[in-house]
XYZ file of C-alpha atoms in Angstrom:
606
model
C 0.000 0.000 0.000
C 1.226 3.449 -0.819
C -0.116 6.616 0.801
C 0.320 9.444 -1.644
C 1.392 13.004 -1.156
C -0.208 15.148 1.555
C -1.981 18.450 1.142
C -1.003 21.159 3.599
C -3.235 24.131 4.326
C -1.559 27.015 6.137
C -3.541 29.877 7.675
C -6.575 29.163 5.487
C -4.512 29.154 2.249
C -4.017 25.889 0.366
C -0.391 24.897 -0.111
C 0.190 21.931 -2.378
C 3.279 20.531 -0.691
C 3.555 17.721 -3.162
C 1.566 16.944 -6.263
C -0.724 13.965 -6.143
C -1.299 11.489 -8.891
C -4.835 10.548 -9.918
C -7.582 9.536 -7.531
C -9.248 6.229 -8.115
C -13.010 6.639 -7.782
C -15.598 4.363 -6.244
C -18.231 5.748 -8.592
C -17.860 3.260 -11.437
C -18.614 3.677 -15.108
C -22.368 3.359 -14.759
C -22.688 5.135 -11.442
C -22.192 3.674 -7.970
C -23.266 0.111 -7.556
C -24.910 -0.879 -4.271
C -22.384 -3.677 -4.010
C -19.805 -1.173 -2.822
C -16.164 -0.408 -3.647
C -15.045 -3.633 -5.254
C -12.017 -3.220 -7.501
C -12.038 -5.075 -10.782
C -9.083 -7.418 -11.112
C -9.888 -8.789 -14.547
C -7.997 -7.176 -17.434
C -10.767 -8.359 -19.735
C -13.548 -6.624 -17.811
C -15.527 -4.768 -20.468
C -16.247 -1.954 -17.975
C -12.580 -0.964 -18.114
C -13.413 0.745 -21.410
C -15.977 3.564 -20.993
C -16.740 3.348 -24.690
C -18.372 -0.040 -24.110
C -20.916 1.476 -21.722
C -21.932 4.423 -23.885
C -20.359 6.929 -21.483
C -19.470 9.626 -23.985
C -18.105 11.937 -21.284
C -15.765 9.290 -19.851
C -14.647 8.154 -23.270
C -13.775 11.754 -24.110
C -12.110 12.295 -20.726
C -9.735 9.401 -21.380
C -8.761 10.784 -24.777
C -8.457 14.389 -23.580
C -6.369 13.287 -20.601
C -3.827 11.811 -23.010
C -3.587 15.185 -24.775
C -3.217 17.026 -21.486
C -0.515 14.563 -20.423
C 1.483 15.780 -23.414
C 1.244 19.332 -22.050
C 2.373 18.026 -18.661
C 5.363 16.320 -20.234
C 6.265 19.542 -22.009
C 6.067 21.476 -18.740
C 8.424 19.006 -17.124
C 10.993 19.266 -19.923
C 13.766 21.859 -20.185
C 12.562 23.116 -23.586
C 8.903 22.456 -23.027
C 7.201 25.383 -24.676
C 9.390 25.307 -27.780
C 8.094 21.905 -28.855
C 6.452 22.157 -32.268
C 4.060 19.333 -31.413
C 1.802 21.886 -29.736
C 0.195 22.448 -33.123
C -1.314 18.955 -32.958
C -2.954 19.763 -29.612
C -4.908 22.826 -30.725
C -7.254 23.940 -33.478
C -6.288 26.594 -36.035
C -8.363 29.208 -34.204
C -7.083 28.276 -30.729
C -6.542 30.967 -28.104
C -5.926 31.067 -24.378
C -5.565 33.405 -21.472
C -2.154 33.824 -19.776
C -1.838 30.682 -17.653
C 0.296 32.480 -15.075
C -1.519 35.770 -14.474
C 0.784 38.772 -14.973
C -0.783 40.565 -12.008
C -0.094 38.568 -8.845
C -0.162 39.649 -5.220
C 1.111 38.087 -2.019
C -1.733 36.848 0.175
C 0.423 35.050 2.734
C 3.985 35.918 3.772
C 5.402 34.497 6.941
C 8.781 33.012 7.669
C 9.780 30.735 4.803
C 6.390 30.511 3.077
C 4.947 32.919 0.532
C 1.675 32.525 -1.366
C 0.573 34.495 -4.433
C -2.876 34.780 -6.002
C -4.040 36.689 -9.050
C -4.399 40.382 -8.171
C -7.531 40.709 -10.330
C -10.691 38.621 -10.381
C -10.343 35.794 -12.892
C -12.930 35.315 -15.634
C -12.180 32.159 -17.650
C -14.437 33.403 -20.472
C -12.710 36.779 -20.930
C -11.064 36.734 -24.360
C -9.445 40.160 -24.217
C -5.667 40.040 -24.520
C -5.870 36.337 -25.438
C -2.836 34.516 -26.808
C -3.530 32.936 -30.178
C -2.519 29.719 -31.892
C 0.103 27.136 -30.960
C 2.614 29.931 -30.488
C 0.258 31.558 -27.979
C 0.033 28.339 -26.006
C 3.818 28.023 -26.115
C 4.113 31.549 -24.714
C 1.642 30.743 -21.917
C 3.497 27.551 -20.991
C 6.829 29.380 -20.945
C 5.403 31.879 -18.480
C 4.030 29.048 -16.333
C 7.372 27.301 -16.212
C 9.580 30.381 -15.873
C 9.926 30.106 -12.046
C 11.259 26.562 -12.492
C 14.187 27.381 -14.780
C 17.105 25.389 -13.426
C 14.850 23.381 -11.087
C 15.087 19.649 -10.404
C 12.422 17.052 -9.602
C 9.852 18.900 -11.718
C 6.475 17.184 -11.594
C 3.120 18.056 -13.109
C -0.431 16.774 -13.064
C -3.416 17.823 -15.179
C -6.629 16.212 -13.919
C -10.042 16.464 -15.600
C -12.763 16.815 -12.966
C -15.757 17.887 -15.071
C -16.924 17.178 -18.619
C -19.874 18.894 -20.334
C -20.779 17.588 -23.773
C -22.462 19.869 -26.335
C -23.335 19.198 -29.980
C -20.202 20.656 -31.579
C -17.864 21.164 -28.622
C -16.955 19.753 -25.229
C -15.874 21.736 -22.185
C -13.795 20.421 -19.300
C -12.646 21.654 -15.922
C -9.009 20.743 -15.332
C -6.995 20.935 -12.114
C -3.370 21.742 -12.938
C -0.406 21.338 -10.618
C 3.262 22.029 -11.257
C 6.144 21.891 -8.804
C 9.891 21.627 -8.597
C 12.932 21.984 -6.343
C 15.223 25.011 -6.627
C 18.551 25.751 -5.009
C 16.916 28.272 -2.689
C 13.832 26.151 -1.936
C 10.748 24.767 -3.636
C 8.054 26.177 -5.917
C 4.486 24.898 -6.354
C 1.765 26.165 -8.642
C -1.902 25.148 -8.739
C -4.604 26.425 -11.038
C -7.965 25.565 -12.546
C -8.431 25.675 -16.323
C -11.692 25.868 -18.196
C -10.992 24.149 -21.508
C -13.115 24.102 -24.652
C -12.471 21.291 -27.130
C -13.609 20.670 -30.669
C -15.799 17.576 -30.767
C -13.431 15.005 -32.309
C -14.121 12.363 -34.878
C -14.124 8.817 -33.552
C -10.582 8.141 -34.753
C -9.112 11.610 -34.076
C -7.427 13.111 -31.038
C -9.303 15.932 -29.276
C -7.998 19.440 -29.957
C -8.233 22.480 -27.759
C -10.142 25.576 -28.863
C -9.757 27.668 -25.720
C -8.131 27.626 -22.265
C -9.395 30.062 -19.628
C -8.021 30.501 -16.116
C -10.587 30.120 -13.306
C -8.253 29.973 -10.308
C -4.552 30.445 -9.636
C -2.131 30.075 -6.737
C 1.624 29.725 -6.417
C 3.715 28.987 -3.354
C 7.400 29.272 -2.562
C 9.175 27.746 0.416
C 12.557 29.321 1.145
C 14.239 26.205 2.499
C 17.515 25.665 0.661
C 18.025 21.966 0.079
C 15.125 21.049 2.369
C 11.389 20.440 2.342
C 8.844 21.891 4.750
C 8.257 18.458 6.258
C 11.145 15.979 6.267
C 10.779 12.194 6.391
C 12.842 11.078 9.394
C 11.393 7.564 9.726
C 14.626 5.798 8.819
C 16.689 7.909 11.214
C 14.288 7.300 14.117
C 13.319 3.648 13.598
C 16.005 2.267 11.286
C 18.030 0.527 14.012
C 15.114 -1.798 14.848
C 15.052 -5.161 13.108
C 11.241 -5.048 13.001
C 11.380 -1.837 10.995
C 13.415 -3.472 8.255
C 11.744 -6.875 8.435
C 8.080 -5.959 9.032
C 7.252 -2.300 8.483
C 9.123 -1.687 5.233
C 7.693 -4.625 3.207
C 4.434 -3.758 1.437
C 0.975 -5.097 2.172
C 1.233 -7.187 -0.993
C 4.373 -8.806 0.375
C 2.590 -9.916 3.540
C -0.558 -10.969 1.705
C 1.512 -13.624 -0.070
C 3.150 -14.828 3.153
C 0.432 -14.904 5.822
C -2.179 -17.639 5.669
C -5.621 -16.597 4.485
C -7.513 -17.828 7.546
C -5.776 -15.160 9.653
C -7.735 -12.600 7.560
C -4.934 -10.139 6.915
C -6.573 -7.038 5.453
C -5.072 -5.333 2.427
C -6.405 -1.830 3.122
C -4.002 -0.869 5.896
C -6.735 -0.079 8.445
C -4.364 -0.185 11.408
C -3.869 2.889 13.545
C -1.322 4.208 16.009
C -1.211 6.359 19.108
C 1.377 8.724 20.547
C 2.068 9.397 24.221
C 4.506 9.013 27.101
C 4.325 5.307 27.954
C 7.068 5.221 30.601
C 6.789 8.640 32.237
C 10.173 9.980 31.097
C 8.706 13.096 29.493
C 9.331 11.909 25.923
C 6.584 10.912 23.496
C 6.533 7.289 22.368
C 4.580 5.576 19.558
C 2.410 2.467 19.647
C 1.823 0.984 16.175
C -1.040 -1.392 15.441
C -0.456 -4.028 12.789
C -2.550 -6.354 10.700
C -3.303 -9.949 11.626
C -0.230 -12.133 12.042
C 2.185 -9.261 12.652
C 2.900 -8.165 16.242
C 2.000 -4.662 17.343
C 5.000 -2.466 18.122
C 5.819 -0.010 20.912
C 8.601 2.392 19.968
C 9.948 4.160 23.046
C 11.826 7.389 22.359
C 15.479 7.648 23.400
C 17.090 10.921 24.511
C 18.880 11.204 21.135
C 15.576 11.143 19.197
C 15.798 7.538 18.023
C 13.231 4.986 19.160
C 13.513 1.375 20.314
C 10.834 -1.297 20.072
C 9.970 -2.630 23.546
C 6.556 -4.136 22.756
C 7.447 -7.605 24.002
C 8.905 -6.355 27.291
C 5.870 -4.096 27.801
C 3.443 -6.958 27.163
C 1.698 -5.313 24.200
C 3.070 -7.237 21.179
C -0.299 -8.696 20.247
C -0.566 -10.754 17.050
C -4.337 -10.397 16.727
C -5.660 -7.818 14.222
C -5.692 -4.395 15.897
C -7.395 -1.488 14.159
C -6.893 1.365 16.587
C -5.267 2.318 19.892
C -5.792 4.985 22.508
C -3.381 6.157 25.207
C -5.180 7.811 28.137
C -5.174 7.735 31.930
C -8.236 5.640 32.729
C -7.658 5.048 36.463
C -6.438 8.549 37.425
C -3.097 7.297 38.749
C -1.003 9.718 36.690
C 0.206 7.360 33.969
C -1.266 6.580 30.579
C -3.155 3.347 30.059
C -3.833 1.592 26.763
C -7.071 0.765 24.956
C -6.960 -1.427 21.854
C -9.675 -1.842 19.230
C -9.079 -5.540 18.880
C -10.648 -8.138 16.642
C -12.432 -9.565 19.696
C -13.590 -6.229 21.126
C -11.995 -3.485 23.204
C -9.067 -4.419 25.411
C -8.333 -2.128 28.370
C -4.813 -2.404 29.803
C -3.379 -0.681 32.870
C 0.072 0.924 32.998
C 2.226 0.303 36.078
C 3.877 3.711 35.608
C 7.047 2.265 34.086
C 5.593 1.236 30.726
C 4.502 -2.310 31.570
C 0.897 -3.205 30.819
C -1.612 -5.707 32.167
C -4.994 -6.647 30.739
C -7.819 -5.443 32.978
C -11.054 -5.568 31.019
C -12.328 -6.869 27.680
C -15.483 -5.348 26.192
C -16.902 -7.705 23.537
C -18.133 -6.436 20.161
C -19.959 -8.247 17.379
C -17.839 -6.402 14.797
C -14.375 -4.885 15.348
C -14.113 -1.189 16.221
C -12.094 0.900 13.783
C -11.411 3.928 15.950
C -11.616 5.181 19.532
C -12.197 8.512 21.255
C -12.109 9.313 24.981
C -13.691 12.086 27.056
C -15.394 12.587 30.423
C -18.903 12.868 28.984
C -20.706 12.725 32.367
C -18.278 15.037 34.244
C -17.656 12.475 36.995
C -13.882 12.884 36.888
C -12.822 9.898 34.782
C -12.514 9.248 31.051
C -15.089 7.297 29.105
C -14.472 5.662 25.713
C -16.483 5.771 22.471
C -15.823 3.079 19.861
C -16.730 3.313 16.157
C -17.750 0.078 14.450
C -17.362 -0.173 10.674
C -19.430 -2.744 8.823
C -22.867 -4.231 8.481
C -24.739 -5.559 11.470
C -25.227 -8.823 9.531
C -21.588 -9.342 8.513
C -19.167 -11.600 10.301
C -16.012 -10.196 11.965
C -13.382 -9.481 9.363
C -15.916 -9.407 6.534
C -17.804 -6.464 5.061
C -21.330 -6.729 3.707
C -22.848 -4.178 1.339
C -23.685 -0.640 2.491
C -27.414 -0.109 1.806
C -28.357 2.260 0.319
C -24.970 3.172 -1.069
C -25.434 6.957 -0.819
C -27.028 6.880 2.661
C -26.148 3.534 4.234
C -28.246 2.706 7.257
C -27.414 -0.956 7.836
C -24.235 -0.566 9.869
C -23.499 -2.174 13.207
C -23.892 0.021 16.294
C -21.181 2.183 17.841
C -20.756 2.071 21.634
C -20.120 4.422 24.540
C -18.313 2.706 27.403
C -18.796 4.491 30.739
C -15.818 4.271 33.076
C -17.022 2.589 36.280
C -13.605 1.786 37.745
C -13.879 1.610 41.536
C -11.104 0.950 44.062
C -8.787 -0.707 41.573
C -11.479 -2.831 39.949
C -11.725 -2.052 36.243
C -15.181 -1.995 34.736
C -16.657 -0.312 31.658
C -20.406 -0.296 31.052
C -22.090 0.026 27.669
C -24.456 2.990 28.139
C -24.997 3.791 24.448
C -28.766 3.563 24.387
C -29.229 4.757 27.963
C -27.659 8.165 27.177
C -29.328 8.688 23.780
C -26.450 7.652 21.518
C -28.598 4.929 19.991
C -30.204 7.615 17.804
C -29.134 7.234 14.159
C -26.619 4.621 15.326
C -26.708 2.319 12.314
C -24.118 3.931 10.059
C -20.733 2.763 8.752
C -18.579 4.710 11.204
C -14.890 5.347 10.600
C -13.969 7.948 13.237
C -15.247 10.146 16.062
C -13.967 13.145 17.999
C -15.123 14.865 21.181
C -15.364 18.658 21.526
C -17.463 21.176 23.447
C -18.613 22.924 20.263
C -21.310 24.981 22.017
C -19.122 26.067 24.967
C -21.623 24.873 27.573
C -19.075 22.963 29.644
C -19.659 19.378 28.522
C -18.233 17.357 25.656
C -20.212 16.814 22.474
C -19.432 14.117 19.902
C -19.067 14.124 16.108
C -19.053 10.820 14.194
C -17.776 10.557 10.604
C -19.563 7.854 8.615
C -18.731 6.251 5.303
C -21.460 6.079 2.620
C -23.650 8.909 3.844
C -24.628 11.242 6.656
C -22.615 11.954 9.815
C -23.756 12.528 13.399
C -23.281 15.452 15.772
C -24.430 14.440 19.231
C -25.098 17.406 21.489
C -24.469 16.648 25.159
C -26.961 18.080 27.627
C -26.096 16.990 31.172
C -25.023 13.527 30.040
C -27.892 12.984 27.612
C -27.238 13.132 23.846
C -29.310 14.285 20.875
C -28.226 14.034 17.237
C -28.363 17.634 15.950
C -26.295 17.125 12.773
C -29.190 18.013 10.469
C -30.250 21.204 12.258
C -26.614 22.228 12.808
C -25.852 21.819 9.084
C -23.062 19.234 9.447
C -24.595 15.959 8.222
C -22.097 16.089 5.337
C -23.433 13.030 3.498
C -20.273 11.677 1.915
C -17.494 9.122 2.467
C -16.594 10.211 6.001
C -13.110 9.023 6.959
C -11.953 11.265 9.803
C -12.865 14.342 11.821
C -10.801 17.103 13.392
C -11.848 20.047 15.570
C -10.001 23.381 15.598
C -10.542 27.144 15.601
C -9.312 27.908 12.084
C -10.373 31.573 12.088
C -9.410 32.420 15.685
C -12.878 33.619 16.676
C -13.024 31.552 19.858
C -15.445 29.008 18.392
C -14.370 25.483 17.497
C -14.774 24.625 13.804
C -15.035 21.220 12.159
C -13.079 19.569 9.340
C -14.209 16.236 7.873
C -12.119 14.062 5.557
C -13.990 12.484 2.643
C -13.042 11.663 -0.940
C -12.487 14.007 -3.836
C -13.196 12.036 -6.992
C -12.499 13.367 -10.462
C -14.478 10.536 -12.036
C -17.330 11.081 -9.586
C -17.477 14.781 -10.431
C -17.583 13.960 -14.138
C -20.003 11.022 -14.127
C -22.646 12.309 -11.727
C -23.420 15.323 -13.928
C -24.133 13.259 -17.042
C -27.688 12.783 -18.283
C -27.440 8.996 -18.263
C -26.182 8.799 -14.674
C -28.864 7.033 -12.640
C -31.479 8.155 -15.112
C -34.317 6.691 -13.018
C -33.250 8.366 -9.762
C -34.650 11.622 -8.392
C -32.652 14.845 -8.540
C -32.370 14.707 -4.758
C -30.608 11.340 -4.929
C -28.365 12.509 -7.774
C -27.386 15.592 -5.755
C -26.348 13.330 -2.905
C -24.016 11.403 -5.197
C -22.561 14.660 -6.523
C -21.905 15.848 -3.006
C -20.143 12.564 -2.231
C -17.585 13.309 -4.949
C -16.917 16.871 -3.764
C -14.202 16.097 -1.229
C -13.479 17.290 2.293
C -15.649 19.724 4.254
C -14.776 22.629 6.528
C -17.650 23.800 8.722
C -17.336 27.195 10.391
C -18.967 27.406 13.806
C -21.422 30.315 13.659
C -21.965 30.363 17.408
C -25.705 29.798 17.540
C -25.562 26.008 17.369
C -25.187 25.931 13.590
C -22.266 25.740 11.168
C -21.538 27.246 7.753
C -19.964 25.092 5.024
C -16.882 27.068 3.880
C -14.698 24.260 2.507
C -14.887 25.280 -1.151
C -14.337 29.003 -0.570
C -11.470 28.292 1.849
C -9.829 26.026 -0.749
C -9.641 22.964 1.480
C -12.162 20.575 -0.073
C -9.841 18.969 -2.651
C -7.874 16.723 -0.298
C -7.883 13.798 -2.763
C -8.854 10.429 -1.263
C -8.443 11.678 2.302
C -8.146 9.226 5.181
C -7.061 11.433 8.063
C -6.786 15.121 8.838
C -5.435 17.203 11.671
C -5.644 20.806 12.791
C -2.157 21.808 13.937
C -0.164 25.062 14.017
C 2.775 23.890 11.907
C 4.489 27.258 11.550
C 3.879 28.507 15.113
C 2.071 31.656 13.981
C -0.977 31.201 16.190
C -3.293 29.963 13.409
C -4.497 26.396 12.998
C -3.221 24.735 9.820
C -4.539 21.552 8.226
C -2.584 18.414 7.404
C -4.399 15.824 5.280
C -3.176 12.261 4.707
C -4.476 10.783 1.467
C -4.008 8.114 -1.182
C -5.050 4.615 -2.098
C -3.674 1.201 -2.981
C -1.216 1.402 -5.833
C 0.040 -2.191 -6.005
C 2.779 -2.454 -8.627
C 1.529 0.329 -10.870
C 3.859 3.340 -11.024
C 0.915 5.739 -11.197
C -1.895 6.053 -8.677
C -5.321 4.601 -9.291
């Protein structure tokens, strides 16, 4: 499994730290199938060719993408814009706007990072001062690439995210990214093109009539010979044999070596937790692994390296573990461990020196995928909420179908475990239904996070669900009500993670939800033959599911405003996790988004 390049958002401005390859969509050629996200493994599958299914938009997208890839290759080359082959990409009457606006202004300038936007409002249909012909396109590409003269590691990506088919022309929306490394630092450029194409003959390549600029941003990082975030994994963990022998080999490698009955999963749904296990003031890392591979506890050394002590600590479990949580459950000053285990939730006590002992096992019919702790009832100890992913009718380790696909309501129940530890006796009681959390508790839940969003002194709970609507449970003196609909945060999409933070420094906690941005989904769901028998309401739900991540601004009256698109933080690709964190220590919450999908042996992403 390969997790692709992260998106970093600093102070509300999107910074494309690295360019991502394509995003494989779960939407399918004929629209989403209720059977869920099965990946075709047959090279002879007729659905691999959109032309076989009468999807004119997808057939054109494939052909146009090949033409755009030629532009990308030219941008990556030293003499890109001088290539005479541009004439085969455009019509005789082609024209385009400048693709790097001549009027740019700094919108963010702090420390090593600078961000420029166009100084004037962009109108992709404005044909004044247009550049004409292949030579005009060459001029526009030269201007785009000018900041990267002498750069290394130049990479580009042009991604079609919308196709509109007319009788004699076809228009597309294209996301364009270009980056490279310079001696003094790095440069990244992102823009949105509105392209008009001549409708091609069946055996001809599409040709461009017009390129207009709808959005533009460029970023420089003044870090000579460095990147903003540096991979130090090898330096920290490299001395451990388990790092070389277990963590570095791919999922595919283990899938061919571990027996099938152990049910090793190929999706990498194994979490980790960070905290001070042994009380030395240094953060350590507990890493969950898939079935058949022991979990690892890397304790930090004073020199910044880390040593695996899982066996000595008694936490090197071989059973499939999906999530972990490090919190003080017995109020003795050290951090205890909760594991979302294949058999349920395992609660382990810490002796204060980093040695753990099993205290309580809470059984579950399906494994929990994530955990979140808070003192919901204000009794002075931490309680634990567990998210269960999967159908109530499926067996552990197996996933049934989400039904209906766009608003699945056949998931197994999540659980709230009240901490009833008394005088050294560990006990956790399932109070889910008793406190009102049974409401709308049949979703496919990936993650949850506690936060007092209404500043009334108790902790509320947000749950991110796959295949449809999320939950926001408002806490009123220990009793919960799902207010997601009235608060405006149902966010019916592919919910993967949730993070709370005050992004605009107004004293109110805002909400960021990781979903999936799908180019194919954005194209397909707007076609006339997409789910032709479905209502417009249902179609709109599918379109929303392809939109990407969501940022909800807390208005302060119990409701939220969806500002993800205007803030530029919705296109997080196939986003699994996200985190509000002040990366540049300027007092503003930034966003870090982890994204990607299985790549197997293909050099490009799905």
